[in-house]
Steps between C-alpha positions, in 0.01 A plus 500: 500500500617854433688650794287773664775675700611843381491851628404871424672757291540710188754557228715643223833648606630159608573444131735797510683423822523124551800464274691748718425329832719250680252222571664382820498851648135543406408173668665606824348847518151459361166484679235246408174580327178389664240299314213698352164328475250625243145405405520575128357153425238510780720293732798590716820433302857622493535789257803331344301188405214648297516571123357851539670841486410625848642760738426461871547778755456428871369743762853544633626581149222756459603673825871488416429668165249748646217381273173629644275440197503233231548771235864531613576148379545651154849611607637148552284227341603434138250585223255644757377853430255666740367854464270687737343772290132575445462121483712226650704330228679166543701361207705180481715437193327787321147368557268720707189717511529876539149646537337353810162489321263254667411341166861385445659213691854547634767297321694437822303316767547616859407259778471569872572150625265304268253786444509656152481884487322567169533879461823697471399771750540252786803310373789701648516410868686645794735243652309446825515162676650344188693174521628502141434621147547283194516640146437239229608610154336380182141387435341314793225327311459174692486524878408855591146626561474723193700438187763770460724569201775690681555316826394503862591667829419289806495681836505260796397621845633409841250259652366482856671241721543405865758770581447822694676765296451848362690773320473872433671684213518879481634701209567872450637671191507809286189636329325442835514123454380301800426132518371260764493123467410270786404138544408273788448124528261376772432129552154446648554135594698199382302480174393856414735791428447859389714767341440869428703762313452865413667733254485879477707672230485873433705775338445840337624416149809633326351673193368848582188614316500879471118479482257417782532120508808464721796270449497179298542205503420473870458175692219455750418135560359322802436129530405238755570129458336240727581128475403186684624142487305203637675163530252261658712202395832420336321441169285815471577874497264790440649845431291814470596857421327834484668801340364854527670771298440873471689720252469878482794626299595711202598324180799602291488852363663563164692759307462554125720511193398520134696248290287554185364839396347338191259301714137475399367749759773755431663567163389173343155654450605858584275503803459818707435506876396762752745788467590446134454809280672387179416158348824501301701512822311324783683539830253430780523124499878501526491773763254299708733202493809707574331668796508151656851412386806430710692751290254777595418404861830362622583176676229288665215740427180463303206717397186283494236772484197562720346152505759225439287230674797278585379388842499121524225386739504122524332283762576129498361200685647152450374188675655159449485152649743219418442146622755220468437132563783247514287216365787253519876501521515559126185702428406856597184697419481879514201728445521879470199729526540872436273805506610846395332837491649830385367849450709759319402865481508727194842567353659674203603231250678719244568861406542500121603866479767461770464845651293679764227603255175303503499427127462125508460251783444129541340433838358225714220716636316260732598237755611169354370195684677166468397167645648155453446155642745219437528135590789264435560133573851353487585132539871431559642153525780260421540134417763240417718600792470870403629438147161625379369831631179661383271800548146524366208726566247752386462876525186714474450874536205735460580869465292814453633848429350839431699768325387851409705684240446849359675686220483879482628729223510877479422706189776514242538723198571439132534751220242470221776432248629213714152358555438491125822304448408254775152454355668408171703229685832672431772587744447865587761758411612783724231773505574846372635747760202641687276230353162538335171415678548350850287198586467344843380150580604164631744234387306205634198531724516771772383262774443124512404328826545123495386250760649152491350200679717191480426145608786251463492130573805277495512122518810284466612143559869419523748220565878473515709187548875467567669162461859399570595301194830428672657628820635792298238569233154645569220560252204728577177515303225751562166584341231755570172583332355844573168656405446875555148636453492875443171688531534875428232768502586851385272802530608830345344843517624793294474876516193679370640659186182698428511656848871577465445658159209709623697627801803577283310693235264693731740792549536567125875441488469158337291401203313179432710185470623387162378161382852363459531257790852390416589391853217259562125536552550620858671814373210609275705743300680825588361844590633807313617790714334828400706749699660794317865410571458136414797298634640797691199477735609152622173335393590162656556666835167682473317174428667320790406780741135410447547144626704459818558245777290664773479188718876434490479137387755555218225458238358793308134550588337425167131401511439129444241369255303219668365394161856423386535218752599172339539165670688207354563152635757244385571156641744229402688211656872488423653153543857380477710198595849569635730197515858492625792256485836512673805280544742552789834323534724503807865450415628181667732522801788334318493784244521757780760335727799660330333839451405787732130418439294351784182456295393591151168465323413581140148515364298558186142625514225553245196681640205710395304782661166656416325828579130534429353720232251774586285774350634849447295819440609658173317831467183488291586143396403374846646189657763334286655159563863484611643153438666295775878504511707180515868469587708190422828476690807290412753515783839346588637557848749390761534519878841459665633495857879509526802548725362322806164659434632852531403592142168463327465574129165462323429589140264456208470582132161506332313561178140612542250526216209736557171469309244784499679710762251740662625858465348840561541761228349819361268442207180618335150361480296475181371857547853648521492551877838456669484216754752339734428129479637151538573286199715204403848487351487189283838346582796597715797327655729525799852363509700533818707370785531546876763432766485519878788463746535472875857470629629480856877559477509496882260477789499883516469581129206434267481597134189461287462597137258461213498565127227483236537554125187505286419572138136594438373505143168517319489272198145590389368836615329761285217747545327790330690827485320731741500815291400305191212340691378841616510618139308192383795314346613142566877557532683210674794553737745214549606490868720190487820693573376622840604361838263407783391778737598535868765224494876566460705268280767472768494513876760411761549523873785446748463497878786480750436437869765485775451437871712545813427335835624573849396565858302799375284276281530502122531758223375429148588729211346460156525663158263422211560620146234447231511580128229533236556559129275724288125468563228596249181653643309581180173381349546575130742507205589869530592446865735217402658718231561769763638237739752380242616857440534571871386254766390772742252633241267202549666283761793481739869475410711238677550575869628350823399531865717452810350416841690478829406365842680465835337295777588428861356207694542456874672186642164346592382535140161654588577868424631649176547854373566576132602818321434494127523702180324411175612653170821619666613693191162678472443373145205641300319232305157466341258228610250562217231602453428511125593666172228550236692679227264416212184650651565775754877496454584511871704286737362496855805424712476342845814524711653240730606558858786746562747438781306356794650442843384399844533283808321173582467339842383144565429356846406137547329369812 
């Protein structure tokens, strides 16, 4: 049977240094790595024995590195990219979901113990009462609750037991950061134990808004975790947990740059905005963006206007019960029941103009309610003297979500010469200086209020079997069949164009609308300005003064037309089978006897992942089908322990083929309205490799490192040219040369930790350096063109971050004090949010944390 003894670690720089080491000296001085047990295959196994690319971080590792939220794992775990912007984004090997819309499933599954967290808003967790975190890379299409194409993050909690213990952690830092974490374990009797933990995290935010909203992005999270464990016998355990979370914080504010002045809403159609007095030289749009630019405002400042609506109000309730029966010495049954409820308040989803002006807004204007109920059964067993090991089960989930979404657009202006050219489906030329007849109207509907009601049902049956063909060779076969039923109801109500036109023309400054509705039926033509000075009177500004945002909800107060309400329902079941096959071979001892290797395993895996399709609102075209995406992964890997188990080196290379990748982009509906929608890229591929190292040169010194290299490429991806679509043409843009968004091609990390011990206790010093190559944050082809010219125009150039930490622990080991600095060099780097250079032309830039420093104290009882 395959040997199951190995131990934890990570690795790439061993390859650079082993040849320079004297092996006998290393043997004498090194420490020994402890074994790391993981549950990546739904049973406790040594990390070094499983044919899966997995990183495991213990609670002690999290404290040593100062990781207080799972989002910080992006600095050290290979191929993991996490962004906290206006939506939580988790990417593994370039596969992720960036919007947070309730209608879209995440591509990376996050599990709290065995409970699946289905929506991205609740997926980034503070590290409270955590025992370990496992990050599984590549599609997890067999064993995990929901099929995921990117991978999985498994957060395991400390469990109640028969000990009497407690701890308190306090943290203080700059930007008024304060943090409290506390946990207590209380056994009630010999068979029933309880555990409770709380977390309070607050700060004032590091990006100053010169307007009324205060600093962003601020943290303000409170949570309570209650757990029980009942062990009435040696063969039965019942665990329960209740999680209450309350979030009241400000999301990331942005600054603005303009990578493309020839964008549709600017010089592409020669569009005028409030303040423009010459259609041949429009300035207002660019000025609005620049008034919220880093170049204009200075460092770490933003100008979000009077009603940015970036407050994130999120209330969460999770209830779970897990029962385990040891049916026999070789058979175990587990059931997992989960209930989840979330309510999120209104929030600004996007600011297409990028500046403080209220010219266009995408808003969630009502509370979003989310409910889910899940049930899972797992049967784990072995036979033939443990040569055969198997897991089988079923998973079911029922989920309901509501999502309100509103789009608001201000009046814009077009010269009569330009409008005639657009009506003739030709690209407009620059107007004459001073222009001719000014016309004001809308590009797209002035106001659309959408209400989504979503009912999702998931059912799956799965099985996975591992068999030791010989003592050294293991084969694993897995199969899963999933059915996802999607029921979507969309109700839309639009502005009352007759009422708007009547109010606009009452004062005599604007004439009756023309009958050229070139920007969709919601626009209903453009209104000529009749004032004596024509463009010099700023006709767009005059029109926008008539309709304001009196109630401060960041939507212009246009009257709604109840007769325009449309309701559409779509329903479909998306089904997919996801098999997997792997072979793992442990090198025999006689091969290793004359080498520095203590154990070595190589593996080959073929696996598949699936993410359900859904229905996407596409302007006047209503709900449109978005196909499911399927990822097929071919992977070769190795796991090595060496030099008396003082070095661990794990690595993998992989080729992933992506069918119908779900991507969000800017497009147009059949009535020439601009819409931001999901669609499918026909084919794409990922080729890459990863290395992780953990090395203990001595009992005092620990070095960990990681490296990931990825090549992302679309092989079949084309769409309609946006300006051509607006003008009624069917021009096709080939996007195959673009890279994937949000994910860098290269990332690396090195951490060095050294400890001293004496009568005073122990000192632990640590430095962590992380590196990310260029990152693309755009939606469209013009954004990618700007990114290739200059990465900071629609993304982030390569950057590195350095963190430092110094900790003291008393001789008894129950008190520790840590001083820390994150981003020691005070690097400025962008964490999104999005560039839309084809349509509005702007890049809304979110900025990562500047230098942060503070002190943590932990007391155990």
